[in-house]
Coordinates of N, CA and C in Angstrom, one line a residue:
A165 N 0.9 -1.2 0.0 CA 0.0 0.0 0.0 C 0.9 1.2 0.0
V166 N 0.5 2.2 -0.8 CA 1.3 3.5 -0.9 C 0.5 4.7 -0.4
S167 N 1.0 5.5 0.4 CA 0.4 6.7 0.9 C 1.4 7.7 1.4
D168 N 1.2 9.0 1.0 CA 2.0 10.1 1.4 C 3.5 9.9 1.3
G169 N 3.9 9.3 0.2 CA 5.3 9.1 -0.1 C 5.9 8.0 0.6
M170 N 5.1 7.1 1.2 CA 5.6 5.9 1.9 C 5.0 4.6 1.3
V171 N 5.7 3.5 1.4 CA 5.3 2.2 0.9 C 5.2 1.3 2.2
F172 N 4.1 0.7 2.4 CA 3.8 -0.2 3.5 C 3.8 -1.6 3.1
V173 N 4.7 -2.4 3.7 CA 4.9 -3.8 3.2 C 4.7 -4.8 4.2
P174 N 3.8 -5.8 4.0 CA 3.7 -7.0 4.9 C 4.7 -8.0 4.5
C175 N 5.2 -8.8 5.5 CA 6.3 -9.8 5.2 C 5.9 -11.1 5.9
I176 N 6.2 -12.2 5.2 CA 5.9 -13.5 5.8 C 6.8 -13.9 7.0
D177 N 7.9 -13.1 7.2 CA 8.8 -13.4 8.3 C 8.2 -12.7 9.6
G178 N 7.1 -12.0 9.5 CA 6.5 -11.4 10.7 C 6.7 -9.9 10.8
Y179 N 7.6 -9.4 10.0 CA 7.8 -7.9 10.0 C 6.8 -7.2 9.1
V180 N 6.5 -5.9 9.5 CA 5.9 -5.0 8.6 C 6.8 -3.8 8.5
M181 N 6.9 -3.2 7.3 CA 7.9 -2.2 7.1 C 7.2 -1.0 6.4
A182 N 7.8 0.2 6.7 CA 7.4 1.4 6.0 C 8.7 1.9 5.3
L183 N 8.6 2.1 4.0 CA 9.7 2.5 3.2 C 9.5 3.9 2.6
N184 N 10.6 4.6 2.4 CA 10.5 5.8 1.6 C 10.2 5.5 0.2
A185 N 9.2 6.0 -0.4 CA 8.8 5.7 -1.8 C 9.8 6.1 -2.8
K186 N 10.5 7.1 -2.5 CA 11.5 7.6 -3.5 C 12.8 6.8 -3.6
N187 N 13.3 6.4 -2.5 CA 14.6 5.7 -2.5 C 14.6 4.3 -1.9
G188 N 13.5 3.9 -1.3 CA 13.4 2.5 -0.7 C 14.0 2.4 0.7
Q189 N 14.5 3.5 1.2 CA 15.0 3.4 2.6 C 14.0 3.1 3.6
M190 N 14.3 2.3 4.6 CA 13.4 1.9 5.7 C 13.2 3.1 6.6
V191 N 11.9 3.4 6.9 CA 11.6 4.5 7.8 C 11.3 3.9 9.2
W192 N 10.5 2.8 9.2 CA 10.3 2.0 10.5 C 9.9 0.6 10.1
R193 N 10.0 -0.3 11.2 CA 9.4 -1.6 11.0 C 9.0 -2.1 12.4
H194 N 8.1 -3.1 12.3 CA 7.5 -3.7 13.6 C 7.4 -5.2 13.4
R195 N 7.6 -5.9 14.4 CA 7.6 -7.4 14.4 C 6.3 -7.9 15.0
F196 N 5.5 -8.7 14.2 CA 4.4 -9.5 14.8 C 5.0 -10.8 15.2
N197 N 4.2 -11.6 15.9 CA 4.7 -12.9 16.3 C 4.6 -14.0 15.2
M198 N 3.8 -13.7 14.2 CA 3.7 -14.7 13.1 C 3.6 -13.9 11.8
S199 N 3.5 -14.6 10.7 CA 3.5 -14.0 9.3 C 2.4 -13.0 9.1
V200 N 2.8 -12.0 8.3 CA 1.8 -11.0 7.9 C 1.7 -11.1 6.4
C201 N 0.6 -11.6 5.9 CA 0.5 -12.0 4.5 C -0.4 -11.2 3.6
S202 N -1.2 -10.3 4.2 CA -2.1 -9.5 3.4 C -1.8 -8.0 3.5
E203 N -2.3 -7.3 2.5 CA -2.0 -5.9 2.4 C -2.6 -5.1 3.5
P204 N -2.0 -4.0 4.0 CA -2.7 -3.2 5.0 C -3.7 -2.3 4.4
C205 N -4.5 -1.7 5.3 CA -5.4 -0.6 4.9 C -5.0 0.7 5.5
V206 N -5.1 1.8 4.8 CA -4.6 3.1 5.1 C -5.7 4.1 5.1
E207 N -5.8 4.9 6.2 CA -6.7 6.0 6.2 C -6.1 7.1 7.1
G208 N -6.1 8.3 6.6 CA -5.6 9.4 7.4 C -4.2 9.2 7.8
D209 N -3.8 9.3 9.0 CA -2.4 9.2 9.5 C -2.1 7.8 10.0
Q210 N -3.0 6.8 9.7 CA -2.9 5.4 10.2 C -2.7 4.4 9.1
V211 N -1.9 3.4 9.4 CA -1.9 2.2 8.5 C -2.1 1.0 9.5
I212 N -3.0 0.1 9.0 CA -3.5 -1.0 9.8 C -3.1 -2.3 9.2
F213 N -2.4 -3.2 9.9 CA -2.0 -4.5 9.5 C -2.6 -5.6 10.4
G214 N -2.9 -6.7 9.8 CA -3.3 -7.9 10.5 C -2.4 -9.0 10.3
S215 N -2.3 -9.9 11.3 CA -1.3 -11.0 11.2 C -1.9 -12.3 11.5
W216 N -1.2 -13.4 11.2 CA -1.5 -14.8 11.6 C -1.6 -14.9 13.1
D217 N -0.9 -14.1 13.9 CA -0.9 -14.2 15.3 C -2.2 -13.7 15.9
N218 N -3.2 -13.4 15.1 CA -4.6 -13.0 15.5 C -4.7 -11.6 16.0
Y219 N -3.7 -10.8 15.7 CA -3.7 -9.4 16.1 C -3.8 -8.5 14.9
M220 N -4.6 -7.4 15.1 CA -4.6 -6.3 14.2 C -4.0 -5.1 14.9
I221 N -3.1 -4.4 14.3 CA -2.4 -3.2 14.9 C -2.5 -2.0 14.0
A222 N -2.8 -0.9 14.6 CA -2.9 0.4 13.9 C -1.6 1.2 14.3
F223 N -0.9 1.6 13.2 CA 0.4 2.4 13.4 C 0.2 3.8 12.9
E224 N 0.9 4.7 13.5 CA 1.1 6.0 12.9 C 2.0 5.8 11.7
K225 N 1.5 6.4 10.6 CA 2.2 6.2 9.3 C 3.6 6.6 9.3
K226 N 3.8 7.8 9.8 CA 5.2 8.4 9.7 C 6.2 7.8 10.7
T227 N 5.7 7.4 11.9 CA 6.6 7.1 12.9 C 6.6 5.6 13.3
G228 N 5.5 4.9 13.0 CA 5.4 3.5 13.4 C 4.9 3.3 14.8
H229 N 4.5 4.4 15.5 CA 4.0 4.3 16.8 C 2.7 3.5 16.8
V230 N 2.6 2.6 17.8 CA 1.4 1.8 17.9 C 0.2 2.6 18.5
N231 N -0.8 2.8 17.8 CA -2.0 3.5 18.4 C -2.9 2.6 19.1
W232 N -3.1 1.4 18.6 CA -4.0 0.4 19.3 C -3.7 -1.0 18.7
Q233 N -4.1 -2.0 19.5 CA -4.0 -3.4 19.1 C -5.4 -4.1 19.3
F234 N -5.8 -4.9 18.4 CA -7.1 -5.6 18.5 C -6.8 -7.1 18.4
Q235 N -7.1 -7.8 19.4 CA -7.0 -9.3 19.4 C -8.2 -9.9 18.7
G236 N -8.0 -10.7 17.7 CA -9.1 -11.3 16.9 C -9.1 -10.7 15.5
G237 N -8.1 -9.9 15.1 CA -8.1 -9.3 13.8 C -7.1 -9.9 12.9
A238 N -7.0 -11.3 12.9 CA -6.2 -12.0 12.0 C -6.6 -11.8 10.6
T239 N -5.6 -11.7 9.7 CA -5.9 -11.7 8.3 C -4.9 -12.7 7.6
D240 N -5.4 -13.3 6.5 CA -4.5 -14.2 5.7 C -4.6 -13.7 4.2
S241 N -5.2 -14.5 3.4 CA -5.3 -14.1 2.0 C -6.4 -13.0 1.9
G242 N -7.3 -13.0 2.9 CA -8.3 -11.9 2.9 C -7.7 -10.6 3.4
V243 N -8.1 -9.5 2.7 CA -7.6 -8.2 3.0 C -8.7 -7.3 3.7
S244 N -8.3 -6.6 4.7 CA -9.2 -5.7 5.4 C -9.4 -4.4 4.5
I245 N -10.6 -3.8 4.7 CA -10.8 -2.6 4.0 C -11.3 -1.6 5.0
I246 N -11.2 -0.3 4.7 CA -11.6 0.8 5.6 C -12.5 1.7 4.9
K247 N -13.6 2.1 5.6 CA -14.6 3.1 5.0 C -15.2 3.8 6.1
N248 N -15.3 5.2 6.0 CA -16.0 6.0 7.0 C -15.5 5.7 8.4
G249 N -14.2 5.5 8.6 CA -13.7 5.4 9.9 C -14.0 4.0 10.5
K250 N -14.4 3.0 9.7 CA -14.6 1.7 10.2 C -13.8 0.7 9.3
I251 N -13.2 -0.3 10.0 CA -12.5 -1.3 9.4 C -13.4 -2.6 9.2
Y252 N -13.5 -3.1 8.0 CA -14.2 -4.3 7.8 C -13.1 -5.4 7.5
S253 N -13.0 -6.3 8.4 CA -12.0 -7.3 8.4 C -12.6 -8.7 8.6
K254 N -12.5 -9.6 7.6 CA -13.2 -10.9 7.7 C -14.7 -10.6 8.0
N255 N -15.2 -11.1 9.1 CA -16.6 -10.9 9.5 C -16.8 -9.9 10.6
K256 N -15.8 -9.0 10.8 CA -15.9 -8.0 11.9 C -15.9 -6.6 11.4
C257 N -16.5 -5.7 12.2 CA -16.4 -4.3 12.0 C -15.7 -3.7 13.2
I258 N -14.6 -2.9 13.0 CA -13.8 -2.4 14.0 C -13.7 -0.9 13.9
D259 N -13.7 -0.2 15.0 CA -13.6 1.3 15.0 C -12.1 1.6 14.7
A260 N -11.9 2.4 13.6 CA -10.5 2.7 13.2 C -9.8 3.6 14.1
K261 N -10.5 4.4 14.9 CA -9.8 5.3 15.8 C -9.4 4.6 17.1
T262 N -10.2 3.7 17.6 CA -10.0 3.1 18.9 C -9.6 1.7 18.9
G263 N -9.9 1.0 17.8 CA -9.6 -0.5 17.8 C -10.7 -1.3 18.5
E264 N -11.8 -0.7 18.8 CA -12.9 -1.4 19.5 C -13.8 -2.1 18.5
L265 N -14.3 -3.3 18.9 CA -15.2 -4.1 18.0 C -16.6 -3.4 18.0
I266 N -17.1 -3.2 16.8 CA -18.4 -2.6 16.7 C -19.4 -3.7 16.5
W267 N -19.2 -4.6 15.6 CA -20.0 -5.8 15.5 C -19.2 -7.0 14.8
E268 N -19.8 -8.2 15.0 CA -19.2 -9.4 14.5 C -20.3 -10.2 13.9
F269 N -20.2 -10.6 12.6 CA -21.2 -11.4 12.0 C -20.9 -12.9 12.1
K270 N -21.9 -13.7 12.6 CA -21.7 -15.1 12.7 C -22.8 -15.8 12.1
D271 N -22.5 -16.9 11.5 CA -23.6 -17.8 10.9 C -23.5 -19.2 11.3
G272 N -22.6 -19.5 12.2 CA -22.5 -20.9 12.7 C -21.5 -21.7 11.9
N273 N -20.8 -21.1 10.9 CA -19.9 -21.9 10.2 C -18.5 -21.2 10.3
S274 N -17.4 -22.0 10.0 CA -16.1 -21.4 10.0 C -16.0 -20.5 8.7
I275 N -15.4 -19.3 8.9 CA -15.3 -18.4 7.8 C -13.8 -18.1 7.5
F276 N -13.4 -18.2 6.3 CA -12.0 -18.0 6.0 C -11.8 -17.0 4.9
N277 N -10.7 -16.2 5.0 CA -10.1 -15.5 3.9 C -11.1 -14.5 3.3
I278 N -11.9 -13.8 4.0 CA -12.8 -12.9 3.4 C -12.1 -11.6 3.1
T279 N -12.3 -11.1 1.8 CA -11.9 -9.8 1.5 C -13.3 -9.1 1.2
P280 N -13.8 -8.3 2.1 CA -15.1 -7.7 1.8 C -15.0 -6.5 0.8
A281 N -16.2 -6.2 0.3 CA -16.4 -5.0 -0.6 C -17.5 -4.2 0.1
Y282 N -17.3 -2.8 -0.1 CA -18.3 -1.9 0.5 C -19.0 -1.1 -0.6
H283 N -20.3 -1.0 -0.5 CA -21.0 -0.1 -1.5 C -22.3 0.3 -0.9
D284 N -22.6 1.6 -0.9 CA -23.9 2.1 -0.5 C -24.4 1.6 0.8
G285 N -23.6 1.6 1.8 CA -24.0 1.2 3.2 C -24.1 -0.2 3.4
K286 N -23.6 -1.0 2.5 CA -23.6 -2.5 2.6 C -22.2 -3.0 2.5
V287 N -22.0 -4.1 3.2 CA -20.7 -4.9 3.1 C -21.0 -6.2 2.4
Y288 N -20.2 -6.6 1.4 CA -20.4 -7.8 0.7 C -19.2 -8.7 1.1
M289 N -19.5 -9.9 1.7 CA -18.5 -10.8 2.2 C -18.6 -12.1 1.4
S290 N -17.5 -12.4 0.6 CA -17.5 -13.6 -0.1 C -16.5 -14.5 0.6
C291 N -17.0 -15.7 1.0 CA -16.1 -16.6 1.8 C -16.4 -18.0 1.6
W292 N -15.6 -18.9 2.2 CA -15.9 -20.3 2.1 C -16.1 -20.9 3.5
H293 N -16.8 -21.9 3.6 CA -17.0 -22.7 4.8 C -16.3 -24.0 4.6
G294 N -15.3 -24.3 5.5 CA -14.5 -25.5 5.2 C -13.9 -26.0 6.5
L295 N -12.8 -26.8 6.2 CA -12.1 -27.5 7.3 C -10.8 -26.8 7.7
G296 N -10.6 -25.6 7.2 CA -9.3 -24.9 7.6 C -8.5 -24.7 6.4
L297 N -7.4 -24.0 6.6 CA -6.5 -23.6 5.5 C -5.9 -24.9 4.9
G298 N -6.1 -25.0 3.6 CA -5.6 -26.2 2.9 C -6.6 -27.4 3.0
G299 N -7.7 -27.2 3.7 CA -8.7 -28.2 3.8 C -9.7 -28.2 2.7
I300 N -10.8 -28.9 3.0 CA -11.9 -29.1 1.9 C -12.9 -28.0 2.1
C301 N -13.2 -27.3 0.9 CA -14.3 -26.3 0.9 C -15.6 -27.0 0.9
V302 N -16.4 -26.9 1.9 CA -17.7 -27.6 2.0 C -18.7 -26.7 1.3
E303 N -18.6 -25.4 1.4 CA -19.6 -24.6 0.8 C -19.0 -23.2 0.6
A304 N -19.3 -22.5 -0.5 CA -18.9 -21.1 -0.8 C -20.1 -20.3 -0.8
V305 N -20.1 -19.1 -0.1 CA -21.2 -18.3 0.2 C -20.8 -16.8 0.0
I306 N -21.7 -16.0 -0.4 CA -21.6 -14.5 -0.4 C -22.7 -14.0 0.5
Y307 N -22.3 -13.0 1.4 CA -23.3 -12.4 2.2 C -23.4 -10.9 1.9
C308 N -24.6 -10.4 2.0 CA -24.8 -8.9 2.0 C -25.2 -8.5 3.4
I309 N -24.3 -7.6 4.0 CA -24.5 -7.3 5.4 C -24.7 -5.8 5.5
D310 N -25.6 -5.4 6.4 CA -25.8 -3.9 6.7 C -24.5 -3.4 7.4
A311 N -23.9 -2.4 6.8 CA -22.6 -2.0 7.3 C -22.6 -1.3 8.7
E312 N -23.8 -0.8 9.1 CA -23.9 -0.2 10.4 C -24.2 -1.2 11.5
T313 N -25.1 -2.1 11.2 CA -25.6 -3.0 12.3 C -25.0 -4.4 12.3
G314 N -24.4 -4.8 11.1 CA -23.9 -6.2 11.0 C -25.0 -7.2 10.7
E315 N -26.2 -6.8 10.5 CA -27.3 -7.7 10.2 C -27.3 -8.2 8.8
K316 N -27.6 -9.5 8.6 CA -27.6 -10.1 7.3 C -28.8 -9.6 6.5
I317 N -28.5 -9.2 5.2 CA -29.6 -8.8 4.3 C -30.0 -9.9 3.4
W318 N -29.0 -10.5 2.8 CA -29.2 -11.7 1.9 C -28.0 -12.6 1.8
T319 N -28.2 -13.8 1.3 CA -27.1 -14.8 1.1 C -27.3 -15.4 -0.2
H320 N -26.2 -15.8 -0.9 CA -26.3 -16.5 -2.1 C -25.1 -17.4 -2.2
L321 N -25.3 -18.6 -2.8 CA -24.2 -19.5 -3.0 C -23.2 -19.0 -4.0
G322 N -22.0 -19.5 -3.9 CA -20.9 -19.0 -4.8 C -19.9 -18.2 -3.9
G323 N -19.0 -17.5 -4.5 CA -18.0 -16.8 -3.8 C -16.9 -17.7 -3.3
G324 N -16.1 -17.3 -2.3 CA -15.0 -18.1 -1.8 C -13.8 -17.2 -1.3
L325 N -12.7 -17.2 -2.0 CA -11.5 -16.5 -1.6 C -11.3 -15.2 -2.3
S326 N -12.2 -14.9 -3.3 CA -12.1 -13.6 -4.0 C -13.0 -12.6 -3.5
S327 N -12.6 -11.3 -3.6 CA -13.4 -10.2 -3.3 C -14.5 -10.0 -4.4
P328 N -15.7 -9.8 -4.0 CA -16.7 -9.4 -5.0 C -16.5 -8.0 -5.6
V329 N -17.1 -7.7 -6.7 CA -17.1 -6.4 -7.3 C -18.5 -5.9 -7.4
V330 N -18.8 -4.7 -6.9 CA -20.2 -4.2 -6.7 C -20.4 -2.9 -7.4
D331 N -21.5 -2.8 -8.1 CA -22.0 -1.5 -8.6 C -23.4 -1.2 -8.0
D332 N -24.0 -0.2 -8.6 CA -25.3 0.2 -8.0 C -26.4 -0.9 -8.1
E333 N -26.3 -1.8 -9.1 CA -27.3 -2.7 -9.3 C -26.9 -4.2 -9.1
N334 N -25.6 -4.5 -9.3 CA -25.2 -5.9 -9.4 C -24.0 -6.2 -8.4
V335 N -23.9 -7.4 -8.1 CA -22.7 -7.9 -7.4 C -22.1 -9.1 -8.3
Y336 N -20.8 -9.0 -8.6 CA -20.1 -9.9 -9.5 C -19.1 -10.7 -8.6
F337 N -19.1 -12.0 -8.8 CA -18.1 -12.8 -8.0 C -18.0 -14.2 -8.6
P338 N -16.7 -14.7 -8.6 CA -16.5 -16.1 -8.9 C -16.7 -17.0 -7.7
S339 N -16.5 -18.3 -7.9 CA -16.7 -19.3 -6.8 C -15.5 -20.2 -6.7
I340 N -15.2 -20.6 -5.5 CA -14.2 -21.6 -5.3 C -14.8 -23.0 -5.2
S341 N -16.1 -23.2 -5.2 CA -16.7 -24.5 -5.1 C -17.3 -25.0 -6.4
D342 N -17.3 -24.1 -7.4 CA -17.8 -24.5 -8.7 C -17.2 -23.7 -9.8
P343 N -17.3 -24.0 -11.1 CA -16.6 -23.3 -12.1 C -17.4 -22.0 -12.7
Y344 N -18.3 -21.5 -11.9 CA -19.2 -20.4 -12.4 C -18.8 -19.1 -11.9
F345 N -19.0 -18.1 -12.8 CA -18.9 -16.7 -12.4 C -20.3 -16.1 -12.3
Y346 N -20.7 -15.4 -11.2 CA -22.1 -15.1 -11.0 C -22.3 -13.5 -11.1
C347 N -23.5 -13.2 -11.5 CA -24.0 -11.8 -11.4 C -25.3 -11.9 -10.7
V348 N -25.4 -11.2 -9.5 CA -26.7 -11.3 -8.7 C -27.1 -9.8 -8.4
D349 N -28.4 -9.7 -8.1 CA -29.0 -8.4 -7.8 C -28.4 -7.9 -6.4
A350 N -27.9 -6.7 -6.4 CA -27.2 -6.1 -5.2 C -28.2 -5.9 -4.1
K351 N -29.4 -5.5 -4.4 CA -30.4 -5.1 -3.4 C -31.0 -6.3 -2.7
G352 N -31.2 -7.4 -3.4 CA -31.8 -8.6 -2.8 C -33.3 -8.5 -2.9
N353 N -34.0 -9.5 -2.4 CA -35.5 -9.7 -2.6 C -36.2 -9.3 -1.3
G354 N -35.6 -8.9 -0.3 CA -36.3 -8.5 0.9 C -36.6 -9.7 1.9
D355 N -36.2 -10.9 1.5 CA -36.6 -12.1 2.3 C -35.3 -12.9 2.6
G356 N -34.1 -12.3 2.6 CA -32.9 -13.0 2.9 C -32.3 -13.6 1.7
T357 N -32.9 -13.5 0.5 CA -32.4 -14.0 -0.7 C -32.1 -12.9 -1.7
T358 N -31.4 -13.3 -2.8 CA -31.3 -12.3 -4.0 C -31.5 -13.1 -5.2
T359 N -31.5 -12.4 -6.4 CA -31.8 -13.1 -7.7 C -30.5 -13.1 -8.5
C360 N -30.2 -14.3 -9.0 CA -29.1 -14.5 -9.9 C -29.5 -14.0 -11.3
K361 N -28.8 -13.1 -11.9 CA -29.1 -12.5 -13.2 C -28.5 -13.3 -14.3
W362 N -27.3 -13.8 -14.1 CA -26.6 -14.7 -15.1 C -25.5 -15.4 -14.4
M363 N -25.1 -16.5 -15.1 CA -23.9 -17.3 -14.7 C -23.1 -17.6 -15.9
Y364 N -21.8 -17.5 -15.8 CA -20.8 -17.8 -16.9 C -20.0 -19.0 -16.4
K365 N -19.9 -20.0 -17.2 CA -19.2 -21.2 -16.9 C -17.8 -21.2 -17.4
M366 N -16.8 -21.5 -16.5 CA -15.4 -21.7 -16.9 C -15.1 -23.1 -16.8
S367 N -13.9 -23.5 -17.0 CA -13.5 -24.9 -17.0 C -13.0 -25.3 -15.6
N368 N -12.9 -24.3 -14.7 CA -12.5 -24.6 -13.3 C -12.9 -23.5 -12.4
K369 N -12.7 -23.7 -11.1 CA -13.0 -22.7 -10.1 C -12.0 -21.5 -10.1
V370 N -12.3 -20.5 -9.3 CA -11.4 -19.4 -9.1 C -11.0 -19.4 -7.7
E371 N -9.7 -19.3 -7.4 CA -9.2 -19.4 -6.1 C -9.0 -18.0 -5.5
E372 N -7.8 -17.4 -5.7 CA -7.5 -16.1 -5.0 C -7.4 -15.0 -6.0
S373 N -8.1 -15.0 -7.1 CA -8.0 -13.9 -8.1 C -9.3 -13.0 -7.9
T374 N -9.0 -11.7 -7.7 CA -10.1 -10.8 -7.6 C -10.5 -10.3 -9.0
P375 N -11.7 -10.3 -9.4 CA -12.1 -9.8 -10.7 C -12.0 -8.3 -10.8
A376 N -11.9 -7.8 -12.0 CA -11.8 -6.4 -12.3 C -12.9 -6.0 -13.3
I377 N -13.5 -4.8 -13.2 CA -14.4 -4.3 -14.3 C -13.8 -3.2 -15.0
Y378 N -13.8 -3.2 -16.3 CA -13.3 -2.1 -17.1 C -14.0 -2.1 -18.4
N379 N -14.6 -0.9 -18.8 CA -15.1 -0.7 -20.1 C -16.2 -1.7 -20.5
G380 N -17.1 -2.1 -19.6 CA -18.1 -3.0 -19.9 C -17.8 -4.4 -19.9
K381 N -16.6 -4.8 -19.4 CA -16.2 -6.2 -19.3 C -15.6 -6.5 -17.9
I382 N -15.8 -7.8 -17.5 CA -15.2 -8.3 -16.3 C -14.1 -9.2 -16.7
Y383 N -13.0 -9.0 -16.0 CA -11.8 -9.8 -16.2 C -11.5 -10.6 -14.9
V384 N -11.3 -11.9 -15.1 CA -11.0 -12.8 -14.0 C -10.1 -13.9 -14.4
M385 N -9.2 -14.3 -13.5 CA -8.3 -15.4 -13.8 C -8.8 -16.7 -13.1
S386 N -8.9 -17.7 -13.8 CA -9.5 -19.0 -13.3 C -8.3 -20.0 -13.2
S387 N -8.6 -21.0 -12.3 CA -7.7 -22.1 -12.2 C -7.6 -23.1 -13.4
D388 N -8.4 -22.8 -14.4 CA -8.3 -23.5 -15.7 C -7.1 -23.0 -16.5
G389 N -6.4 -22.0 -16.0 CA -5.2 -21.5 -16.7 C -5.5 -20.3 -17.6
Y390 N -6.7 -19.8 -17.7 CA -7.0 -18.7 -18.6 C -7.5 -17.5 -17.8
V391 N -7.3 -16.3 -18.4 CA -7.9 -15.1 -18.0 C -9.2 -15.0 -18.9
H392 N -10.3 -14.8 -18.3 CA -11.6 -14.7 -19.0 C -12.1 -13.2 -19.0
A393 N -12.5 -12.8 -20.2 CA -13.1 -11.5 -20.3 C -14.6 -11.7 -20.6
I394 N -15.5 -11.2 -19.7 CA -16.9 -11.5 -19.8 C -17.7 -10.2 -20.0
K395 N -18.6 -10.2 -20.9 CA -19.4 -9.0 -21.1 C -20.4 -8.8 -20.0

């Protein structure tokens, strides 16, 4: 992540680093107890990292001073996002100023590697239910959650390890449990469900590739070895 002339780097050896963007010189670094594998989120004068040691830490960007620590803020392939002073990390919403938990969404299943998306007061969480890292994916699900309350608005099968892409009308996402790419209605049906508008079949699932939208097409990399461009 790059902000205000600095580059913030997560490292699998447990360090996080802040580098000078012009010359690469280290400005500060901090050691977690385990690997830090996902990109940080940045807002204002803070940069926030999560680690396998189950901690999320907010640092002063310029100095590396620790503003707060939150236990339960582990990240892996899933990346935390920040919006309107709130951090959405996996199935949790955390106050970016204080590090206090605002809400936690639970559905009775193990949830892994969520990279949420935010749009119009809603958080979209694409995740898998399974037996742990490297285990079997039992089910892949995408949730639409009220960003203020953490209440579920709707659920749809599909999703997995990739972040969804959202516009005013649609949510686009691949799946780790089947070879389909989905487009569903972003608002839902008002009864906990939503409508699938179309499905595109590939030759294999999508693992950790986040789709991108540009000029009327969606681009996604599948485990079938191809990059697909979908109208």
